[in-house]
Short mmCIF file of C-alpha atoms in Angstrom, two decimals:
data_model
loop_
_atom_site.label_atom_id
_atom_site.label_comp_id
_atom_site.label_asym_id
_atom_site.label_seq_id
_atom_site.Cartn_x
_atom_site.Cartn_y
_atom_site.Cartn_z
CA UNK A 27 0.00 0.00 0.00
CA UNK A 28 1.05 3.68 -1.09
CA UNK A 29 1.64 6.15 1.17
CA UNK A 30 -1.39 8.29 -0.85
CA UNK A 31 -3.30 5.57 0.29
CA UNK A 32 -2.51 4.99 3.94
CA UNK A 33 -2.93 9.10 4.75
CA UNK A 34 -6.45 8.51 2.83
CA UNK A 35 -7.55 5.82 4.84
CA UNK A 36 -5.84 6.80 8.43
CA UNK A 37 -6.37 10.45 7.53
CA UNK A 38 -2.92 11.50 8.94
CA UNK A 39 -1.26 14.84 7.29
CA UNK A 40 2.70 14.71 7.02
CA UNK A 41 4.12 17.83 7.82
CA UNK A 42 7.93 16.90 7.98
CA UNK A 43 10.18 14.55 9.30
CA UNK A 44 11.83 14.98 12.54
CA UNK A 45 14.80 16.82 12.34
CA UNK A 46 18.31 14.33 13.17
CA UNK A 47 19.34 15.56 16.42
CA UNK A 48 16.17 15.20 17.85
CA UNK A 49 15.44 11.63 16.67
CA UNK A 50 18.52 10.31 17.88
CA UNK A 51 17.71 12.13 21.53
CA UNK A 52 14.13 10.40 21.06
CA UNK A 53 15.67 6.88 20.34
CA UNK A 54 18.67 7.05 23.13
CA UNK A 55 16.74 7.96 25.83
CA UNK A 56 13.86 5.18 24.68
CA UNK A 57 16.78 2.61 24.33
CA UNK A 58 18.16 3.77 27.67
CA UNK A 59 14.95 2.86 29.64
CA UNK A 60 14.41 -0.30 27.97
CA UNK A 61 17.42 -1.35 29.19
CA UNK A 62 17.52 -0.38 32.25
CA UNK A 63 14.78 -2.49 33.44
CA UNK A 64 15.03 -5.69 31.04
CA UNK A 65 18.04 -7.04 31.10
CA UNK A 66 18.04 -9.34 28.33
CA UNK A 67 17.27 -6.74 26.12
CA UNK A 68 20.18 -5.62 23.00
CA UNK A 69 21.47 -2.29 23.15
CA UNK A 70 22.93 -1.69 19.88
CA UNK A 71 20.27 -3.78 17.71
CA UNK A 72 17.10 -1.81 19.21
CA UNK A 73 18.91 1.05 18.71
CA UNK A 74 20.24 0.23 15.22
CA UNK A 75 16.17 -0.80 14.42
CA UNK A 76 14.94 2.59 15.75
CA UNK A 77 17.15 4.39 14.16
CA UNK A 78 16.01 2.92 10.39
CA UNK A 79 12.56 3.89 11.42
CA UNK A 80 11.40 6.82 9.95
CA UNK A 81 10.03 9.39 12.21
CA UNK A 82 7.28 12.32 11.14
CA UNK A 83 6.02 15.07 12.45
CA UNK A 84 2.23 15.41 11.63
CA UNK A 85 -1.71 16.31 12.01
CA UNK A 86 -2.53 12.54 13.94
CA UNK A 87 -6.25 12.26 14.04
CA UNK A 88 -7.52 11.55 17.82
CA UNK A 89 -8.00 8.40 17.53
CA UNK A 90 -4.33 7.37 17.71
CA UNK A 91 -3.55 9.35 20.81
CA UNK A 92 -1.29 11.58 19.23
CA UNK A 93 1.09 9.17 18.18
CA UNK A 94 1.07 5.61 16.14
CA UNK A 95 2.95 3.65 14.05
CA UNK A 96 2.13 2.26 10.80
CA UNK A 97 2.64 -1.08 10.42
CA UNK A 98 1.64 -0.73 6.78
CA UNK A 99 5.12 1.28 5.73
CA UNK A 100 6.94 0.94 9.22
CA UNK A 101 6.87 4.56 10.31
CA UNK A 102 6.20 6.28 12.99
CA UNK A 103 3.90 9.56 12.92
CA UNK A 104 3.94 11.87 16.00
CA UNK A 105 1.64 15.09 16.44
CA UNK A 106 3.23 18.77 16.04
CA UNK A 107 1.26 19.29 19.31
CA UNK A 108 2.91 16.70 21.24
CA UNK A 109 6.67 17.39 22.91
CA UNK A 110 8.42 14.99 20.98
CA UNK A 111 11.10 15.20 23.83
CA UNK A 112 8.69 14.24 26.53
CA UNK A 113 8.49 10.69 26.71
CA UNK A 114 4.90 9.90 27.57
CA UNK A 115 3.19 6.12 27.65
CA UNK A 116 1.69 6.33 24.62
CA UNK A 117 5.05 7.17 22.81
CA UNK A 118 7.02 4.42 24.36
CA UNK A 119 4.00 2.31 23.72
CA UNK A 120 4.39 2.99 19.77
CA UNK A 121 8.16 2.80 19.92
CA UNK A 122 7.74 -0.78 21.43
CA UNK A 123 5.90 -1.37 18.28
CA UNK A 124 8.47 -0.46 15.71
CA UNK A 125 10.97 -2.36 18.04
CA UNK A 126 8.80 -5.47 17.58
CA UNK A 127 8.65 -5.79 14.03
CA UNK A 128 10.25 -8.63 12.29
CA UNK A 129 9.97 -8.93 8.24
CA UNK A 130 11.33 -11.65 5.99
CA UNK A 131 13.52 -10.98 3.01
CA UNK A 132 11.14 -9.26 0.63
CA UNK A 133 10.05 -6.57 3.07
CA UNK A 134 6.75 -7.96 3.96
CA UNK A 135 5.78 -8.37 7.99
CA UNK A 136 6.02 -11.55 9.38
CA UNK A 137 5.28 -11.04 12.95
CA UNK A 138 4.75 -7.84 15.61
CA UNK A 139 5.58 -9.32 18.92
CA UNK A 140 3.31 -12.13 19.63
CA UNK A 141 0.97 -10.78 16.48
CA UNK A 142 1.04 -11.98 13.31
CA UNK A 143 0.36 -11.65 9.64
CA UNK A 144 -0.88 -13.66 6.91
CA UNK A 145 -2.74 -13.33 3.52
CA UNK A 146 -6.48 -12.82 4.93
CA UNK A 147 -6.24 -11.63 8.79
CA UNK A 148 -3.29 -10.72 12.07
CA UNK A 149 -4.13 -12.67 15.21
CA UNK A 150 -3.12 -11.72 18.56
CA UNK A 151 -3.42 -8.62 18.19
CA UNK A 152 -4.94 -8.42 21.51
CA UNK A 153 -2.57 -9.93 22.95
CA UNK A 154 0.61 -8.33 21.70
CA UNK A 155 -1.33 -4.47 22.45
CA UNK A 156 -1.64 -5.92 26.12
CA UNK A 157 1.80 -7.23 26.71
CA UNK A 158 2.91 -3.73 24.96
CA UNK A 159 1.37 -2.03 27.81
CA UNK A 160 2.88 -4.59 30.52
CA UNK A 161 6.17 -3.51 29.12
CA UNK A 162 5.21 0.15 29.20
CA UNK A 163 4.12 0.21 32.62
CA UNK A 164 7.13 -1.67 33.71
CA UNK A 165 9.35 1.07 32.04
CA UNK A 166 7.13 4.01 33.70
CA UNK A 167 7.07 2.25 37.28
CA UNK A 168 3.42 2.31 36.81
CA UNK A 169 2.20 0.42 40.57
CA UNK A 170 -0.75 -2.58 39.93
CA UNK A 171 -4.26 -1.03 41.36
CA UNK A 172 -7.47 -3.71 41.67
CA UNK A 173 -10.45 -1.85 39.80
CA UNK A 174 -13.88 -2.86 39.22
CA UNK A 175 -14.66 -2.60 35.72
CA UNK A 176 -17.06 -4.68 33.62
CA UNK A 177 -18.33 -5.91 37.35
CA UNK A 178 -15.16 -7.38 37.81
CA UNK A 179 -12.60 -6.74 40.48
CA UNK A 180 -9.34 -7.56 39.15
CA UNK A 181 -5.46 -6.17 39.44
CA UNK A 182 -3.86 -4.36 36.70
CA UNK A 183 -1.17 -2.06 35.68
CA UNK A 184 -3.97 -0.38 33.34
CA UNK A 185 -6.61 1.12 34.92
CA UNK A 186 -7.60 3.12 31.61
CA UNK A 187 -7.11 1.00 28.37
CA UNK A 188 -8.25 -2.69 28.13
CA UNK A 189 -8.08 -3.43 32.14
CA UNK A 190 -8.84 -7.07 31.99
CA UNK A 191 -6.74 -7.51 28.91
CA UNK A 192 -3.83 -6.85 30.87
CA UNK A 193 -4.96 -8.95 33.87
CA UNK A 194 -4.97 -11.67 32.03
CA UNK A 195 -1.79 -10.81 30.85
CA UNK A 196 -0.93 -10.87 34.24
CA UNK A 197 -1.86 -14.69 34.58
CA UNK A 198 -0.12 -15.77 31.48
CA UNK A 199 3.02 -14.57 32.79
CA UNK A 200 2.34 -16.45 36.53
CA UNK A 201 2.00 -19.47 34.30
CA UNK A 202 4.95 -18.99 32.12
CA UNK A 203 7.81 -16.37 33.66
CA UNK A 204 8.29 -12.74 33.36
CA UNK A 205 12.06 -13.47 31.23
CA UNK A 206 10.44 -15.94 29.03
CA UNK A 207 7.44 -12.76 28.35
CA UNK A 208 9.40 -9.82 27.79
CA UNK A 209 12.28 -11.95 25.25
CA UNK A 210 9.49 -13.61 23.04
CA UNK A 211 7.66 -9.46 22.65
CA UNK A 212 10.93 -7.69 22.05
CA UNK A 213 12.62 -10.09 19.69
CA UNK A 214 9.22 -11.80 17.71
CA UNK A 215 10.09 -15.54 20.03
CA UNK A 216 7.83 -18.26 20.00
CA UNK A 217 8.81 -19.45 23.32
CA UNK A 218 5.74 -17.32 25.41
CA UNK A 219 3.36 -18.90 23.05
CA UNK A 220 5.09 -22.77 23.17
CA UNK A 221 5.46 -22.50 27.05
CA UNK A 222 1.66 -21.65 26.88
CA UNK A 223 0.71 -24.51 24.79
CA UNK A 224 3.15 -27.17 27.16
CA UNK A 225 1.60 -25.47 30.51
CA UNK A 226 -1.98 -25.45 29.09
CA UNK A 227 -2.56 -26.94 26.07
CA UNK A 228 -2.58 -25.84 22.26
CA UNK A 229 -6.23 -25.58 22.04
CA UNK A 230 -6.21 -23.73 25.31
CA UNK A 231 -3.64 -21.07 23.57
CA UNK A 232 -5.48 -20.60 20.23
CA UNK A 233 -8.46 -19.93 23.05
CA UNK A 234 -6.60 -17.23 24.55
CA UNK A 235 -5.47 -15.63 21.70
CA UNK A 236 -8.80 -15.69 19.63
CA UNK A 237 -10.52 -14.29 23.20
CA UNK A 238 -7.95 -10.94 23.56
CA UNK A 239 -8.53 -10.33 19.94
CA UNK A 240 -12.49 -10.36 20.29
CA UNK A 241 -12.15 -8.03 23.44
CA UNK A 242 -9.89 -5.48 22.11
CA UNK A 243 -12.76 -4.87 19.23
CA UNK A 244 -15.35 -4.60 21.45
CA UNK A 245 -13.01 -2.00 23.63
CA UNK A 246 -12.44 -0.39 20.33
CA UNK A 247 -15.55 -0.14 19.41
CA UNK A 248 -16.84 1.25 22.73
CA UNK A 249 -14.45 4.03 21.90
CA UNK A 250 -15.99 4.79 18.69
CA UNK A 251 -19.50 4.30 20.02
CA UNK A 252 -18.77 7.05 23.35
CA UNK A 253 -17.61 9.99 21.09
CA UNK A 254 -20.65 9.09 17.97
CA UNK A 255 -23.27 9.00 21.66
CA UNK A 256 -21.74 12.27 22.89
CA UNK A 257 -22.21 13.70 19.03
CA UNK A 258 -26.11 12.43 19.71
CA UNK A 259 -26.34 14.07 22.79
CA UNK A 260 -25.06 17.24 21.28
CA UNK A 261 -27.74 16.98 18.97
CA UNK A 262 -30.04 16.40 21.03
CA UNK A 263 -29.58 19.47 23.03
CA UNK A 264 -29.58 21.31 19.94
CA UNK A 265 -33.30 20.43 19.33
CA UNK A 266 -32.52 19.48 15.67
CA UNK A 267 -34.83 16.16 15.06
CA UNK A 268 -35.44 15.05 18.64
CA UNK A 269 -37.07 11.69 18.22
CA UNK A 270 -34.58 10.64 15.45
CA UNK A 271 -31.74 11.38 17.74
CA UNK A 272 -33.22 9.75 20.65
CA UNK A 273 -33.58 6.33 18.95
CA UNK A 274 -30.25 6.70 18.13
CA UNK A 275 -29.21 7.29 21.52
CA UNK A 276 -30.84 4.51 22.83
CA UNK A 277 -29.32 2.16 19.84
CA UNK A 278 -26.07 3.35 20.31
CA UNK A 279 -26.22 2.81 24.21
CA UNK A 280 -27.42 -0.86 23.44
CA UNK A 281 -24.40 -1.46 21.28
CA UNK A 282 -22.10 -0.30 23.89
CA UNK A 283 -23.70 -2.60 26.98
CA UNK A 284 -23.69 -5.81 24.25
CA UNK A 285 -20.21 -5.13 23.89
CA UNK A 286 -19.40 -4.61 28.12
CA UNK A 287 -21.32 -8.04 28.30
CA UNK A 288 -18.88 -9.30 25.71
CA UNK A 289 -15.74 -8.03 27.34
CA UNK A 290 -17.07 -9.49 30.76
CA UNK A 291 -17.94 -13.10 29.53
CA UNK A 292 -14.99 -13.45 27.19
CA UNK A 293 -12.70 -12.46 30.30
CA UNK A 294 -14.23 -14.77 32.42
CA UNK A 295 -14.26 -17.69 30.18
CA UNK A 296 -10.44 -16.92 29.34
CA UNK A 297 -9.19 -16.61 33.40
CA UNK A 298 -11.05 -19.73 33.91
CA UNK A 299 -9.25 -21.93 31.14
CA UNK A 300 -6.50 -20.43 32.24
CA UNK A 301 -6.86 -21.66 35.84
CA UNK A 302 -8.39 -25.32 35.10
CA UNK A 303 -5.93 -25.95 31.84
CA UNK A 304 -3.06 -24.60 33.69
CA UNK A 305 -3.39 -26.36 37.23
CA UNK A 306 -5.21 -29.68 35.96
CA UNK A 307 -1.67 -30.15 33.99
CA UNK A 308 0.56 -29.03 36.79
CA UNK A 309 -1.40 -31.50 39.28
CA UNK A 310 -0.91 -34.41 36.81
CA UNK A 311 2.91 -33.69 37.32
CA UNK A 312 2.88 -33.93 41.42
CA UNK A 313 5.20 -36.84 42.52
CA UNK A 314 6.53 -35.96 45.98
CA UNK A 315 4.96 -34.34 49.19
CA UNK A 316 7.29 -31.20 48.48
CA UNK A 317 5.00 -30.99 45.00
CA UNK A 318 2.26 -30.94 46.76
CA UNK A 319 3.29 -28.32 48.85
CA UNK A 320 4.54 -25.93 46.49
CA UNK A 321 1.53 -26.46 44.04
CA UNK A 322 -0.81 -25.42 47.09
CA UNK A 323 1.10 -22.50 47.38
CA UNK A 324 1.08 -21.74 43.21
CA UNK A 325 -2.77 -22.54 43.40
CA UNK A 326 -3.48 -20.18 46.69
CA UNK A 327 -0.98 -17.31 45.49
CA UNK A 328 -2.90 -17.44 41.64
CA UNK A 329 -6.19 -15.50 43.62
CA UNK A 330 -4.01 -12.61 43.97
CA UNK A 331 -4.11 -12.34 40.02
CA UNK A 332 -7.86 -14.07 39.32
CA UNK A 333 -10.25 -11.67 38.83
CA UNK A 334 -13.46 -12.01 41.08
CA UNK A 335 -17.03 -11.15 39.82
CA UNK A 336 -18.75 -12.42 42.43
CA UNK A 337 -17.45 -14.82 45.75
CA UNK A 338 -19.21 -17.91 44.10
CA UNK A 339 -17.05 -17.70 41.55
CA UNK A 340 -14.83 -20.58 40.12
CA UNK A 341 -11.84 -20.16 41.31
CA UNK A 342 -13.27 -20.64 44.70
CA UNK A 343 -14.59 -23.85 43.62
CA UNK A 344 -11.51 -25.22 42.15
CA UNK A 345 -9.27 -24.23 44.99
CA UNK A 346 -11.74 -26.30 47.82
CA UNK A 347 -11.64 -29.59 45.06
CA UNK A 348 -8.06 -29.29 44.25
CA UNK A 349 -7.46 -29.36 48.30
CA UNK A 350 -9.28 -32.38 48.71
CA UNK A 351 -7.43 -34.12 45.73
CA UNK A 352 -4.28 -32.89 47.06
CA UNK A 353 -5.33 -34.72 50.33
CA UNK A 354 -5.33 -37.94 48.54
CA UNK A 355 -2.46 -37.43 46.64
CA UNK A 356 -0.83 -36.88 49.79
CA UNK A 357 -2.11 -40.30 51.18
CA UNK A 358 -1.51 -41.97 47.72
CA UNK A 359 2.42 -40.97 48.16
CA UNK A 360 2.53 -42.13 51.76
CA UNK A 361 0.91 -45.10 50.91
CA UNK A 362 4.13 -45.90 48.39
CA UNK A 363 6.69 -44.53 50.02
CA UNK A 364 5.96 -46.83 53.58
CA UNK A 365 5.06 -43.65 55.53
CA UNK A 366 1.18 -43.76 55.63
CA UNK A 367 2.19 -46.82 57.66
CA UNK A 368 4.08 -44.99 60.08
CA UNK A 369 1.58 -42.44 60.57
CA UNK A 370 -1.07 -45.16 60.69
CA UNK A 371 0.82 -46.81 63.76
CA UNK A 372 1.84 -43.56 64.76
CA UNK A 373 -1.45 -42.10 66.01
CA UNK A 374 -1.90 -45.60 67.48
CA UNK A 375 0.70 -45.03 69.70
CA UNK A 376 -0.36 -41.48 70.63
CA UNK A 377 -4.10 -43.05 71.14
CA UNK A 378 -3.15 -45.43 73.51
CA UNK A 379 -0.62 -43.28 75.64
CA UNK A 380 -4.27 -40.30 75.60
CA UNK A 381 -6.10 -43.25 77.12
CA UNK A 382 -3.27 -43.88 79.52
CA UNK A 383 -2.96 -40.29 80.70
CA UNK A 384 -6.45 -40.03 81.01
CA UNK A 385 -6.91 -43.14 83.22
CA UNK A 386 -4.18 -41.90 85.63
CA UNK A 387 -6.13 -38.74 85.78
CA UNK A 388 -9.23 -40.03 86.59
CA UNK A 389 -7.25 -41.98 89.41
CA UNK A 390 -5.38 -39.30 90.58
CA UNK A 391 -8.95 -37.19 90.68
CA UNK A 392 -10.45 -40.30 93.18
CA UNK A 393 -7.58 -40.36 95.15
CA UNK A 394 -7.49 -36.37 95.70
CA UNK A 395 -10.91 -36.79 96.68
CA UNK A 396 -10.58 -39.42 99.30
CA UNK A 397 -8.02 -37.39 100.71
CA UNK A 398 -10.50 -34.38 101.11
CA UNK A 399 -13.15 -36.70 102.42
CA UNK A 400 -11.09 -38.10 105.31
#
């Protein structure tokens, strides 16, 4: 696609591109941050990358925040109004982006981050925008909050854009690691999405993946649909064609609470998969009474992260069956190891000496109380 054509369709106006001096600024103090708090990252190639990225100045239409790059020519278009200088989150955010991109030999994308490209559709985008704002948060020291959005409570280091997107970002990194997360964004890796799949299961993954994409467009949308239902209500105070405007109101507002119920269910389908495919798996690997220990501890420590919409919810389930399974796992081991014997003839042992000390007791009681009687 022509430039002509992307300006037409995005409706961004070029006015010039950055001036030298001020890109490289831009780039070293991006670079700088990055690696300052991910150590794995490459200096000199992120750099290098950046650096081959061109960089405009331009009208940006609200709708990109003032900043965005194209993945369609690989540039990055920042508004005149914006302090290019000032690194803000939605800068880094789009900087992350250019970072991420990996093409093959003729120029065409392959892959942003965990997203990517083929003839007819990208998938995971919704996940690679969420793990872009994990890495931007990281980078901004932005603390986790618990919010209640979508009548969820869950913790996030988003309060603002896609909330429960990045919770469950949150769990997928619980389930995998935090190295294994940032590498595979940064540098287009597979190994997030294959230590998904061996964790939880392929089908599980595609799950995931298919879920964050269907939220992020109804988030999008919701956008969209707030500014078109404030343009409504504008008319409608302007006492143009009432009734008209009314029904549209009340369309639009339908539109936006069909897409909340969507965000809600999707999320709570996801978190849930995530929880059964993940510790069903996990549980299948116990062997020892130090497994069991530890994986009551991963279980109980995952509710920090789970998102609760209501106190019957399944989590709470899960934990209370997974306890009692654990309790005959534990007895199961025992059993083979000779030490369910021990334990057995152990509380024998303890029964008979309780007995014991409570028939000299009773003794001792009857001969006090002779002694007082006399």
């Amino acid at each position: 696609m022509n430039d002509k054509r992307i300006f037409e369709l995005t409706g961004i106006k070029v006015i010039k591109e950055i001036e030298y001096e001020s890109k490289l600024l831009i780039i070293n103090n991006i670079t700088n941050l990055l690696t300052q708090k991910i150590k794995t990252i490459n200096y000199r190639q992120i750099k290098e990358k950046l650096l081959d990225t061109p960089i405009y100045l331009a009208e940006v239409p609200e709708q990109y925040y003032g900043v965005v790059y194209l993945h369609d020519n690989s540039t990055i278009y920042i508004d005149s109004t914006i302090d290019v200088l000032e690194l803000s989150e939605t800068v880094i955010h789009e900087f992350i982006h250019a970072i991420q991109t990996k093409k093959d030999k003729k120029n065409n994308i392959q892959k942003v981050g965990l997203c990517e490209f083929n003839e007819f559709k990208a998938t995971g985008i919704g996940l690679n925008e969420a793990a872009v704002q994990y890495i931007t948060s990281k980078i901004t020291n932005k603390e986790y909050k618990y919010v209640n959005k979508y009548e969820v409570v869950a913790k996030t280091y988003n309060e603002e854009r896609y909330p429960l997107m990045c919770n469950l970002i949150l769990q997928l990194i619980y389930i995998t690691s935090e190295d294994i997360f940032l590498d595979s964004i940064l540098n287009c890796k597979e190994d997030f999405e294959y230590k998904i799949m061996e964790n939880c299961g392929e089908g599980a993954y595609i799950t995931v993946v298919n879920g964050l994409d269907k939220m992020l467009y109804a988030e999008e949308e919701n956008i969209q649909l707030f500014k078109i239902l404030e343009k409504y209500k504008q008319a409608s105070n302007e006492n143009t064609d009432y009734t008209t405007t009314e029904q549209e109101i009340y369309k639009t507002m339908a539109k936006i609470e069909n897409n909340r119920k969507t965000i809600k269910d999707t999320y709570i389908k996801l978190e849930n998969l995530i929880l059964s495919s993940y510790f069903n798996r996990y549980f299948s690997k116990i062997e020892t009474l130090d497994d069991i220990i530890v994986y009551r501890r991963d279980l109980y420590n995952f509710k920090d992260i789970y998102g609760m919409s209501s106190f019957e919810n399944e989590y709470n389930k899960y934990y209370a069956n997974k306890i009692k399974e654990l309790e005959e796992k534990r007895i199961n081991i025992m059993r083979k190891s000779g030490q369910f014997s021990l334990v057995k003839t152990d509380n024998k042992i303890l029964n008979i000496f309780s007995k014991i000390r409570a028939t000299l007791l009773k003794l001792f009681k009857r001969n006090i109380e002779k002694e007082e009687n006399r």
